[in-house]
Coordinates of C-alpha atoms (C1' of nucleotides) in Angstrom, one line a residue:
Chain A
M82 CA -9.3 -10.7 33.8
P83 CA -10.2 -8.7 30.7
T84 CA -7.5 -6.9 28.8
A85 CA -7.2 -3.4 30.2
L86 CA -7.4 -0.5 27.6
V87 CA -4.6 2.0 28.3
A88 CA -4.3 5.2 26.2
F89 CA -1.0 6.5 24.9
V90 CA -1.1 9.8 23.2
A91 CA 1.8 12.1 22.2
A92 CA 1.8 15.9 21.9
A93 CA 3.8 17.8 19.4
D94 CA 6.1 19.3 22.1
G95 CA 7.5 15.9 23.1
R96 CA 5.2 15.1 26.0
A97 CA 2.9 12.0 26.3
A98 CA 0.1 10.9 28.5
I99 CA -0.6 7.3 29.7
V100 CA -4.3 7.1 30.7
G101 CA -6.2 4.0 31.9
D102 CA -8.5 3.0 34.8
D103 CA -6.8 4.5 37.9
L104 CA -3.9 5.5 36.0
Q105 CA -2.8 9.0 34.8
L106 CA 0.8 9.8 33.8
V107 CA 1.8 12.9 32.0
G108 CA 5.4 13.7 31.1
P109 CA 8.2 14.0 28.7
L110 CA 8.4 11.0 26.2
D111 CA 11.7 9.9 27.4
R112 CA 10.0 9.3 30.8
M113 CA 6.9 7.9 29.6
A114 CA 8.3 5.3 27.2
P115 CA 9.9 3.3 29.9
R116 CA 6.5 3.5 32.0
A117 CA 4.9 2.0 28.8
A118 CA 7.4 -0.7 28.6
E119 CA 6.8 -1.6 32.2
L120 CA 3.1 -1.8 31.6
E121 CA 3.5 -3.8 28.4
A122 CA 5.8 -6.2 30.4
S123 CA 3.7 -6.7 33.5
G124 CA 0.1 -6.5 32.3
D125 CA -2.6 -7.6 30.0
V126 CA -2.7 -4.3 28.1
R127 CA -4.3 -3.1 24.9
W128 CA -2.8 0.2 24.0
V129 CA -5.1 2.9 22.4
W130 CA -3.9 5.7 20.3
W131 CA -5.3 8.1 17.8
S132 CA -2.8 6.8 15.2
A133 CA 0.4 4.7 15.6
G134 CA 2.3 7.0 13.2
H135 CA 1.6 9.9 15.4
D136 CA 1.4 8.8 19.0
A137 CA 3.4 5.5 19.0
A138 CA 6.4 6.9 17.1
A139 CA 8.4 7.3 20.3
L140 CA 7.6 3.8 21.5
V141 CA 8.8 2.4 18.1
R142 CA 12.0 4.6 18.4
A143 CA 12.6 3.0 21.9
G144 CA 12.2 -0.4 20.5
L145 CA 9.1 -1.3 22.6
P146 CA 7.7 -4.5 21.2
V147 CA 3.9 -3.6 21.5
G148 CA 1.7 -6.7 21.3
R149 CA -1.8 -5.4 21.3
C150 CA -3.2 -2.0 20.4
W151 CA -6.4 -0.2 19.1
D152 CA -5.6 2.5 16.4
V153 CA -8.6 4.8 16.4
A154 CA -7.6 6.0 12.8
E155 CA -7.5 2.4 11.5
A156 CA -10.6 1.4 13.2
H157 CA -12.3 4.5 11.7
R158 CA -11.1 3.6 8.2
L159 CA -12.8 0.2 8.5
L160 CA -15.9 1.6 9.9
A161 CA -16.3 4.4 7.4
G162 CA -14.2 3.7 4.4
G163 CA -11.8 6.1 2.6
W164 CA -8.6 7.3 4.2
E165 CA -9.4 10.6 6.0
A166 CA -9.2 9.7 9.8
T167 CA -8.5 12.7 12.0
P168 CA -9.4 12.2 15.6
Q169 CA -12.3 14.6 15.1
V170 CA -13.7 12.8 12.1
A171 CA -13.2 9.4 13.9
W172 CA -14.9 10.7 17.0
A173 CA -17.8 12.1 15.3
A174 CA -18.4 8.8 13.4
A175 CA -18.0 6.6 16.6
Y176 CA -20.7 8.8 18.3
R177 CA -22.8 9.1 15.2
L178 CA -22.6 12.8 15.2
D179 CA -23.5 14.7 12.0
R180 CA -20.5 14.9 9.9
S181 CA -21.7 18.2 8.3
G182 CA -21.5 19.8 11.9
L183 CA -17.9 19.2 12.3
P184 CA -16.3 22.4 13.6
A185 CA -13.4 23.8 11.6
A186 CA -9.9 24.3 13.1
T187 CA -9.0 27.8 13.8
R188 CA -5.8 27.6 11.8
G189 CA -6.9 25.6 8.8
D190 CA -5.8 22.0 8.2
L191 CA -3.0 21.6 10.5
F192 CA -3.5 17.9 11.3
D193 CA -0.5 15.7 11.0
F194 CA -2.5 12.5 11.6
D195 CA -2.7 11.9 7.8
A196 CA 0.9 12.1 7.3
V197 CA 2.5 8.9 6.4
A198 CA 4.8 7.4 9.1
S199 CA 8.1 8.5 7.6
S200 CA 7.1 12.1 7.9
A201 CA 5.2 11.8 11.2
A202 CA 7.6 13.6 13.4
P203 CA 6.9 16.1 16.0
G204 CA 6.9 19.5 14.3
G205 CA 5.5 23.1 14.5
T206 CA 6.8 25.9 16.5
A207 CA 3.8 28.3 16.5
H208 CA 1.8 28.7 19.8
T209 CA -1.7 29.4 18.8
A210 CA -4.1 27.1 20.7
V211 CA -3.6 26.6 24.4
G212 CA -5.7 23.7 25.4
T213 CA -7.3 23.2 28.7
A214 CA -9.0 20.0 30.2
A215 CA -12.5 21.3 29.5
S216 CA -11.9 22.1 26.0
V217 CA -11.0 18.7 24.5
V218 CA -14.7 17.8 24.1
R219 CA -17.0 20.7 23.4
A220 CA -20.5 21.1 24.8
D221 CA -22.0 20.2 21.4
G222 CA -20.4 16.7 21.6
Y223 CA -17.7 17.2 19.0
L224 CA -14.0 17.2 19.7
D225 CA -12.1 20.4 19.8
P226 CA -11.0 21.0 16.3
D227 CA -7.7 22.4 17.5
A228 CA -6.9 19.4 19.5
G229 CA -4.0 17.3 18.2
T230 CA -3.1 19.8 15.6
V231 CA 0.7 20.4 15.2
D232 CA 0.2 23.8 16.9
W233 CA -1.8 22.6 19.9
R234 CA -0.1 23.1 23.2
P235 CA -2.1 21.3 25.8
D236 CA -1.4 21.5 29.6
D237 CA -0.9 18.2 31.3
E238 CA -4.4 17.9 32.3
T239 CA -5.6 18.5 28.8
L240 CA -3.2 16.0 27.4
A241 CA -4.6 13.4 29.9
A242 CA -8.0 14.4 28.7
W243 CA -7.0 13.8 25.2
G244 CA -6.0 10.3 26.2
R245 CA -9.4 9.7 28.0
A246 CA -11.0 10.9 24.8
A247 CA -9.1 8.4 22.8
L248 CA -10.2 5.6 25.3
A249 CA -13.7 6.6 25.0
C250 CA -13.6 6.7 21.2
A251 CA -12.0 3.3 21.1
I252 CA -14.8 1.8 23.2
A253 CA -17.5 3.5 21.2
Q254 CA -15.8 2.2 17.8
E255 CA -15.6 -1.1 19.2
A256 CA -19.4 -1.1 19.8
A257 CA -20.2 0.3 16.3
L258 CA -17.9 -2.5 14.8
A259 CA -19.4 -5.3 16.8
E260 CA -22.8 -4.1 15.1
V261 CA -21.2 -4.4 11.7
G262 CA -20.3 -8.1 12.4
S263 CA -18.6 -10.5 14.6
R264 CA -15.3 -10.3 12.4
S265 CA -14.9 -6.5 12.4
V266 CA -13.6 -6.1 16.0
A267 CA -11.0 -8.8 15.2
A268 CA -10.2 -6.9 12.0
A269 CA -9.7 -3.6 14.0
H270 CA -7.2 -5.5 16.2
S271 CA -5.1 -6.8 13.1
E272 CA -5.4 -3.5 11.2
S273 CA -4.1 -1.7 14.4
A274 CA -1.2 -4.2 14.5
A275 CA -0.5 -3.6 10.9
A276 CA -0.5 0.1 11.5
F277 CA 2.0 -0.3 14.3
L278 CA 4.2 -2.7 12.1
C279 CA 4.2 0.1 9.5
V280 CA 5.9 2.4 11.9
E281 CA 8.4 -0.3 12.5
L282 CA 8.9 -1.0 8.8
T283 CA 9.6 2.6 8.4
R284 CA 12.2 2.6 11.1
D285 CA 13.9 -0.6 10.2
G286 CA 13.9 -0.5 6.3
L287 CA 14.8 -3.2 3.8
P288 CA 18.3 -4.6 3.9
V289 CA 20.3 -3.7 0.7
D290 CA 23.5 -4.8 -0.6
R291 CA 24.8 -1.3 -1.7
A292 CA 27.7 -2.5 -4.0
T293 CA 25.3 -4.6 -5.9
A294 CA 22.8 -1.9 -6.3
E295 CA 25.5 0.6 -7.4
R296 CA 26.6 -2.0 -10.1
M297 CA 23.1 -2.7 -11.4
I298 CA 22.5 1.2 -11.6
A299 CA 25.7 1.5 -13.5
E300 CA 24.7 -1.0 -15.9
A301 CA 21.6 0.8 -16.9
A302 CA 22.4 4.4 -16.2
G303 CA 26.1 4.6 -16.6
P304 CA 28.8 5.4 -14.1
R305 CA 27.9 7.9 -11.3
P306 CA 28.3 11.3 -12.7
E307 CA 31.2 13.5 -11.4
N308 CA 29.3 16.6 -11.8
D309 CA 26.2 18.3 -13.5
A310 CA 28.0 18.6 -16.8
D311 CA 29.1 15.0 -16.7
A312 CA 25.4 14.1 -15.8
R313 CA 24.2 15.9 -18.9
R314 CA 26.8 14.2 -21.1
I315 CA 25.9 10.8 -19.9
R316 CA 22.1 11.6 -20.5
T317 CA 22.8 12.9 -23.9
E318 CA 24.7 9.8 -24.9
R319 CA 21.9 7.8 -23.8
D320 CA 19.4 9.7 -25.9
L321 CA 21.6 9.4 -28.9
Q322 CA 21.5 5.5 -28.7
V323 CA 17.8 6.0 -29.9
L324 CA 18.2 9.1 -32.1
A325 CA 21.1 7.6 -34.1
H326 CA 18.4 5.5 -35.9
T327 CA 16.6 8.6 -37.1
P328 CA 19.1 11.0 -38.8
G329 CA 17.9 14.6 -38.9
R330 CA 15.7 14.3 -35.9
E331 CA 18.5 14.5 -33.2
S332 CA 16.6 17.4 -31.6
T333 CA 13.6 15.2 -30.5
D334 CA 12.9 15.2 -26.8
L335 CA 12.5 11.6 -25.9
R336 CA 10.8 12.5 -22.6
N337 CA 8.0 14.3 -24.5
P338 CA 5.4 11.7 -25.7
L339 CA 4.0 14.0 -28.4
Q340 CA 7.5 14.5 -30.0
V341 CA 8.1 10.7 -29.8
K342 CA 4.7 10.2 -31.5
E343 CA 5.8 12.5 -34.3
L344 CA 9.2 10.8 -34.5
L345 CA 7.7 7.4 -34.8
A346 CA 5.3 8.7 -37.4
S347 CA 8.2 9.9 -39.5
V348 CA 9.4 6.3 -40.0
G349 CA 5.8 5.0 -40.6
V350 CA 4.9 3.9 -37.0
V351 CA 1.6 5.6 -36.4
V352 CA 0.2 4.9 -33.1
P353 CA -2.4 6.6 -30.8
N354 CA 0.1 6.8 -28.0
T355 CA 3.5 5.5 -27.3
R356 CA 2.9 3.0 -24.6
K357 CA 5.0 -0.1 -24.4
W358 CA 2.3 -2.6 -25.3
V359 CA 1.3 -0.5 -28.2
L360 CA 4.8 -0.2 -29.5
E361 CA 5.9 -3.7 -28.9
P362 CA 4.3 -5.1 -32.1
F363 CA 6.5 -2.5 -34.1
R364 CA 9.8 -3.7 -32.9
D365 CA 10.5 -5.2 -36.3
T366 CA 9.2 -2.3 -38.3
H367 CA 11.9 0.2 -37.5
A368 CA 15.1 -0.2 -35.3
V369 CA 14.2 2.9 -33.5
V370 CA 11.2 1.3 -31.7
G371 CA 13.3 -1.4 -29.9
A372 CA 16.0 1.3 -29.1
L373 CA 13.3 3.6 -27.6
L374 CA 11.8 0.6 -25.5
E375 CA 15.3 -0.1 -24.2
W376 CA 16.0 3.6 -23.6
R377 CA 12.8 3.8 -21.5
K378 CA 14.0 0.8 -19.2
A379 CA 17.3 2.5 -18.7
E380 CA 15.6 5.9 -18.1
R381 CA 13.4 4.4 -15.5
I382 CA 16.4 3.1 -13.6
A383 CA 18.4 6.4 -14.1
T384 CA 15.6 8.6 -13.0
T385 CA 13.4 6.8 -10.4
Y386 CA 16.0 4.0 -9.0
G387 CA 19.1 5.7 -9.9
Y388 CA 22.0 7.2 -7.7
P389 CA 19.8 10.1 -6.4
W390 CA 17.2 7.5 -5.1
L391 CA 20.0 5.4 -3.6
D392 CA 21.6 8.4 -1.9
A393 CA 18.3 9.6 -0.6
H394 CA 16.7 6.4 0.6
V395 CA 19.3 3.9 1.6
G396 CA 20.8 4.9 4.7
A397 CA 24.4 4.5 6.1
D398 CA 23.3 1.1 7.6
D399 CA 22.5 -0.1 4.1
R400 CA 18.7 -0.1 4.7
L401 CA 16.2 1.2 2.2
R402 CA 13.6 3.2 3.8
G403 CA 10.2 4.7 2.9
G404 CA 6.9 5.6 4.6
W405 CA 4.3 2.7 5.1
T406 CA 0.6 3.0 5.6
A407 CA -1.6 0.1 6.8
C408 CA -4.3 0.8 4.2
D409 CA -5.0 2.6 1.1
G410 CA -8.3 4.6 0.6
A411 CA -10.0 2.1 -1.6
A412 CA -9.9 -1.6 -0.7
G413 CA -7.4 -1.5 2.2
R414 CA -4.1 -2.8 0.9
M415 CA -0.9 -1.6 2.5
T416 CA 1.1 1.0 0.8
A417 CA 4.7 2.0 0.7
Q418 CA 6.9 4.8 -0.8
N419 CA 10.3 5.3 -2.2
G420 CA 10.1 2.1 -4.5
L421 CA 9.4 -0.5 -1.8
H422 CA 6.4 -1.6 -3.4
N423 CA 7.4 -1.3 -7.1
L424 CA 11.0 -2.1 -7.2
P425 CA 11.7 -3.4 -10.7
T426 CA 12.4 -7.2 -10.5
A427 CA 15.7 -6.5 -12.4
L428 CA 17.0 -4.8 -9.2
R429 CA 16.0 -7.5 -6.8
P430 CA 19.5 -9.0 -6.5
A431 CA 20.3 -5.8 -4.6
V432 CA 17.9 -6.7 -1.9
A433 CA 20.2 -8.9 0.3
A434 CA 20.2 -10.1 3.9
H435 CA 23.0 -8.7 6.0
P436 CA 26.0 -10.8 7.3
G437 CA 24.9 -13.5 9.6
H438 CA 21.3 -13.3 8.3
V439 CA 19.1 -14.7 5.7
F440 CA 15.6 -14.0 4.5
V441 CA 12.6 -16.1 5.0
R442 CA 10.3 -15.2 2.3
A443 CA 6.8 -16.5 1.9
D444 CA 4.1 -15.7 -0.4
L445 CA 0.3 -16.7 -0.3
G446 CA -0.6 -19.0 -3.0
Q447 CA -3.7 -18.4 -5.1
I448 CA -4.8 -16.1 -2.4
E449 CA -7.6 -14.3 -4.2
P450 CA -9.7 -17.4 -5.4
R451 CA -9.2 -18.9 -1.9
V452 CA -10.3 -15.7 -0.4
L453 CA -13.5 -15.8 -2.7
A454 CA -14.3 -19.3 -1.4
A455 CA -14.0 -18.0 2.3
V456 CA -16.0 -14.8 1.9
S457 CA -18.7 -16.3 -0.4
G458 CA -19.2 -19.4 1.7
D459 CA -19.3 -21.6 -1.3
E460 CA -18.7 -25.3 -0.1
A461 CA -18.0 -26.6 -3.5
F462 CA -15.4 -23.9 -4.1
A463 CA -14.2 -24.4 -0.6
A464 CA -13.5 -27.9 -1.4
A465 CA -11.4 -27.0 -4.2
T466 CA -9.1 -25.1 -1.9
R467 CA -8.1 -28.0 0.0
A468 CA -5.8 -28.9 -3.1
D469 CA -2.4 -27.6 -3.2
D470 CA -3.3 -26.3 -6.8
L471 CA -6.9 -24.9 -6.5
Y472 CA -7.2 -24.9 -10.3
A473 CA -6.7 -28.7 -10.7
P474 CA -10.0 -29.7 -9.1
V475 CA -11.9 -26.7 -10.7
A476 CA -10.6 -28.1 -14.0
T477 CA -11.8 -31.5 -13.2
A478 CA -15.3 -30.3 -12.2
L479 CA -15.6 -28.2 -15.2
G480 CA -14.2 -30.9 -17.5
V481 CA -11.6 -28.5 -19.0
D482 CA -7.8 -28.2 -19.0
R483 CA -6.1 -26.4 -16.0
P484 CA -5.2 -23.3 -18.1
V485 CA -8.8 -22.9 -19.2
A486 CA -10.1 -23.4 -15.6
K487 CA -7.6 -20.8 -14.3
I488 CA -8.6 -18.1 -17.0
A489 CA -12.2 -18.7 -16.2
V490 CA -11.8 -18.3 -12.5
L491 CA -9.7 -15.0 -13.1
A492 CA -12.3 -13.7 -15.7
A493 CA -15.0 -14.2 -13.1
M494 CA -13.1 -12.4 -10.4
Y495 CA -11.8 -9.5 -12.4
G496 CA -14.3 -9.2 -15.2
Q497 CA -12.1 -9.8 -17.9
R498 CA -14.1 -9.6 -21.2
S499 CA -11.8 -10.9 -24.0
G500 CA -10.0 -14.3 -23.9
A501 CA -10.8 -17.9 -23.9
A502 CA -13.2 -17.9 -20.9
G503 CA -16.5 -18.2 -22.8
E504 CA -18.0 -21.7 -22.2
A505 CA -16.0 -22.4 -19.1
L506 CA -17.4 -19.3 -17.5
K507 CA -21.0 -20.7 -17.9
D508 CA -19.9 -24.0 -16.4
L509 CA -18.3 -22.1 -13.5
E510 CA -21.6 -20.4 -12.8
R511 CA -23.3 -23.8 -12.7
T512 CA -20.7 -25.4 -10.5
Y513 CA -20.0 -22.7 -8.1
P514 CA -23.2 -20.7 -7.9
V515 CA -22.6 -19.3 -4.5
A516 CA -19.1 -17.9 -5.2
M517 CA -20.4 -16.5 -8.6
G518 CA -23.5 -15.1 -7.1
Y519 CA -21.4 -13.4 -4.6
L520 CA -19.3 -11.7 -7.4
D521 CA -22.4 -10.8 -9.3
A522 CA -23.9 -9.2 -6.2
A523 CA -20.9 -7.1 -5.7
Y524 CA -20.9 -5.9 -9.3
A525 CA -24.6 -5.2 -9.0
A526 CA -24.3 -3.2 -5.9
G527 CA -21.3 -1.2 -7.6
L528 CA -23.8 -0.3 -10.4
R529 CA -26.2 1.0 -7.8
R530 CA -23.6 3.0 -6.0
Q531 CA -24.5 0.9 -3.0
P532 CA -21.5 0.6 -0.3
L533 CA -20.1 -2.7 0.4
R534 CA -18.2 -4.2 3.0
T535 CA -15.2 -6.6 2.9
F536 CA -15.2 -9.8 4.9
G537 CA -13.8 -7.9 7.8
G538 CA -16.1 -5.2 7.5
R539 CA -14.2 -2.5 5.8
L540 CA -16.6 -0.1 4.1
I541 CA -16.1 0.1 0.3
R542 CA -17.3 3.5 -0.7
L543 CA -18.4 3.9 -4.4
D544 CA -18.9 7.6 -4.2
A545 CA -15.4 9.1 -3.7
V546 CA -13.1 6.5 -5.2
L547 CA -14.2 6.7 -8.8
A548 CA -13.9 10.4 -9.4
D549 CA -12.9 10.3 -13.0
V550 CA -15.7 9.7 -15.5
P551 CA -14.5 7.6 -18.5
A552 CA -14.6 9.4 -21.7
D553 CA -17.1 7.1 -23.3
G554 CA -19.9 8.0 -21.0
T555 CA -22.2 6.8 -18.3
A556 CA -22.4 3.1 -19.2
A557 CA -18.7 2.9 -19.1
Y558 CA -18.8 4.7 -15.7
D559 CA -21.3 2.1 -14.3
A560 CA -19.3 -0.6 -15.5
A561 CA -16.2 0.6 -14.1
R562 CA -17.7 1.2 -10.8
G563 CA -19.0 -2.5 -11.0
R564 CA -15.6 -3.9 -11.7
F565 CA -14.2 -1.9 -8.9
A566 CA -16.8 -3.1 -6.4
R567 CA -16.3 -6.8 -7.4
N568 CA -12.5 -6.4 -7.3
A569 CA -12.5 -4.5 -4.0
V570 CA -14.4 -7.1 -1.9
I571 CA -11.8 -9.8 -2.9
Q572 CA -8.7 -7.6 -2.9
G573 CA -9.8 -5.9 0.4
S574 CA -10.6 -9.2 2.2
A575 CA -7.4 -10.6 0.9
A576 CA -5.6 -7.6 2.4
E577 CA -7.2 -8.3 5.7
L578 CA -6.2 -11.9 5.9
F579 CA -2.6 -10.9 4.8
K580 CA -2.4 -8.4 7.6
A581 CA -3.7 -10.8 10.1
W582 CA -1.0 -13.0 9.1
A583 CA 1.7 -10.6 9.2
A584 CA 0.7 -9.5 12.6
T585 CA 0.9 -12.9 13.8
V586 CA 4.3 -13.6 12.3
R587 CA 5.5 -10.6 13.9
A588 CA 4.3 -11.6 17.3
T589 CA 5.3 -15.2 17.1
T590 CA 8.8 -14.9 15.7
R591 CA 10.3 -11.9 17.7
D592 CA 12.0 -14.2 20.1
L593 CA 13.9 -15.5 17.2
G594 CA 15.5 -12.1 16.3
A595 CA 13.2 -12.0 13.1
Q596 CA 12.1 -8.7 11.6
I597 CA 9.6 -8.2 9.1
V598 CA 11.2 -6.0 6.4
L599 CA 8.8 -6.1 3.5
C600 CA 5.0 -6.6 3.0
L601 CA 4.1 -6.9 -0.5
H602 CA 0.4 -7.6 -0.7
D603 CA 0.7 -11.4 -0.6
E604 CA 4.3 -11.7 0.1
L605 CA 6.4 -11.4 3.3
L606 CA 10.1 -10.9 3.6
V607 CA 11.5 -11.7 7.1
H608 CA 15.1 -10.8 8.0
V609 CA 16.4 -13.3 10.6
P610 CA 19.9 -14.6 12.1
E611 CA 20.6 -17.7 9.9
E612 CA 20.6 -20.1 12.7
N613 CA 16.9 -19.4 13.2
A614 CA 15.8 -19.5 9.6
V615 CA 14.2 -23.1 9.8
E616 CA 12.3 -22.4 12.9
T617 CA 11.1 -18.9 11.5
M618 CA 9.8 -20.7 8.2
A619 CA 7.9 -23.3 10.4
R620 CA 6.3 -20.4 12.5
L621 CA 5.4 -18.5 9.4
E622 CA 3.4 -21.5 8.2
Q623 CA 1.7 -22.0 11.6
A624 CA 0.9 -18.4 11.7
L625 CA -1.0 -18.8 8.4
T626 CA -2.9 -21.7 9.7
D627 CA -3.7 -20.0 12.9
S628 CA -4.6 -16.6 11.4
A629 CA -6.7 -18.2 8.6
R630 CA -8.6 -20.2 11.1
R631 CA -9.4 -17.1 13.3
W632 CA -10.2 -15.0 10.2
T633 CA -12.6 -17.4 8.4
G634 CA -14.0 -18.9 11.7
S635 CA -13.6 -22.4 10.2
T636 CA -11.0 -24.8 8.6
Q637 CA -13.2 -25.2 5.5
V638 CA -11.1 -22.9 3.3
R639 CA -7.4 -23.9 3.1
F640 CA -4.8 -21.3 2.5
V641 CA -1.2 -22.2 1.4
A642 CA 2.2 -20.4 1.6
D643 CA 5.3 -20.9 -0.4
A644 CA 8.1 -20.4 1.8
S645 CA 11.8 -20.5 1.3
V646 CA 15.2 -19.4 2.9
I647 CA 17.2 -17.2 0.7
H648 CA 20.0 -14.6 0.8
R649 CA 18.9 -12.3 -2.0
W650 CA 15.3 -11.5 -3.0
S651 CA 15.9 -12.4 -6.6
E652 CA 16.8 -16.2 -5.7
A653 CA 14.5 -18.9 -7.0
K654 CA 11.6 -19.8 -4.7
D655 CA 13.2 -23.2 -3.7
Chain B
dC212 C1' 4.0 26.3 -7.8
dG213 C1' 0.4 22.8 -8.4
dG214 C1' -2.6 20.0 -11.1
dA215 C1' -3.3 17.0 -15.2
dG216 C1' -1.9 13.6 -18.2
dG217 C1' 1.5 10.1 -20.1
dA218 C1' 4.3 6.3 -18.9
dC219 C1' 5.7 2.4 -16.0
dG220 C1' 7.1 -0.4 -12.2
dT221 C1' 4.9 -3.8 -8.4
dA222 C1' 0.8 -7.1 -6.6
Chain C
dC179 C1' -6.4 -8.6 -19.5
dG180 C1' -9.3 -6.4 -14.1
dT181 C1' -8.2 -3.5 -9.9
dA182 C1' -5.0 -0.9 -6.8
dC183 C1' -0.9 1.9 -5.6
dG184 C1' 3.9 5.5 -6.1
dT185 C1' 7.1 8.0 -9.0
dC186 C1' 8.9 10.7 -12.7
dC187 C1' 8.5 13.6 -16.6
dT188 C1' 6.5 17.4 -19.4
dC189 C1' 2.9 20.8 -20.2
dC190 C1' -0.2 24.3 -18.9
dG191 C1' -2.5 27.7 -16.1
dC192 C1' -2.2 30.6 -12.0

DNA sequence: CGGAGGACGTA
DNA sequence: CGTACGTCCTCCGC
């Protein structure tokens, strides 16, 4: 029996509809969530929603462990590229309706479908558009532009029609994705699972040791200020650590790059800008340089990761929370807010498992060259992936030392121009012509503004992404586009494998009480009761083998994970 | 008040 | 030394 598609759609006023074959339920969320749970438990169901952050939020709040779903917004982002994915846009694309004919909403852009998960809460009180069943799909084939907006107030029949529209849209998308390629439907499944995981990540947060966090902030930013005057005093003291080196210039605003540039010039350090890597060589020229660089580090903690950050984003349950999205608008990597993706490594000791728990952390080793082997179909390069260290056999094949082989491979993938690549790069072209040809083709497509697709079929658009023209003209603009294209097919494909892995881990470790608490591009952090740590680690490894096998459709390319059981994120890998 | 640019953290 | 992202700060124009 094939998997039944069942729509679950939410209205802004707290009602939801469950719609499938011979099934139509409409009612308040607190009655619909248990019905969804029954269906999830009893049947072979794939849930359909316009967007997990919007429609499935109540199911996540209720703790329903959704297994399979189809997220119309994520499927659309695969199909069409970019990030815009309102129901109306996704519907038009799935049915191949002219984009320029999209009707405008009567109240401007009130969609909350683009909101990140953390802010996607029911909202809006105005009562402007009263939907009726006939109005969800217009006579001209487009979706009602008001449907799904925060001010939309459908009656029960209309909400059910909204669910039927989601079902129909999903089916049309599946057909369109099947045309793109055999992997794209599977990619839609894992991208949808990742989007649901994002809502769970937003709900659960990252376990934090608050005392350690407070201590580390205090080391960098000083004690917690008693009041505003105290805060100003601490700030001024921090500034004086730098300004004491330049008597007579105490009024310099260190937060103003122009004034900093002037200050540096006055002591003989003349620089085009005051970036860290520009100033680093001048550390020995004048003591103010080193003091300034240290000040910047402390200032970063004080402003971005200081007490206000701790108070705003770490809950009473000692969990750091931020909004998550399943893909960015370019290559398709996950994004996270509130520092979850760019927490300074110095603060990682503060990320700690809660009592009775540990973290199982794992990262994918050498993910990008391995992905290159898979997506290009280069058999020789695939053979190299069978080694634990991919660069070892590459070095042997090229007759160079490992560091040279590594630089050459990275240079080929990222377009690095300087450095010691040189001769090794030519040998690379000779030894792995299929892989290198794949990268060259992506670069050339970028130059021609020709859209590309990742391995899983995500459209890489070259029109919208690079909006900023480099100052040095058209050639630089073309080259930037080429580099972007070459990088995007690798980075984006790697993101797809990562999400397939994460979705599999989520599904196969739930019975162990495991909870994915962080996804960081190639790294997973799983919070689990300590007695289940070893089993969780084994399943993480198995999940990688299985998802890589499904994703590549073969076992030619090997992917490896470095996994360990730790209490703090800062702990060594083994 | 919002956008632009500088700066910097992560992968 | 390539790509991507999120966040804070200041300046500038409305």
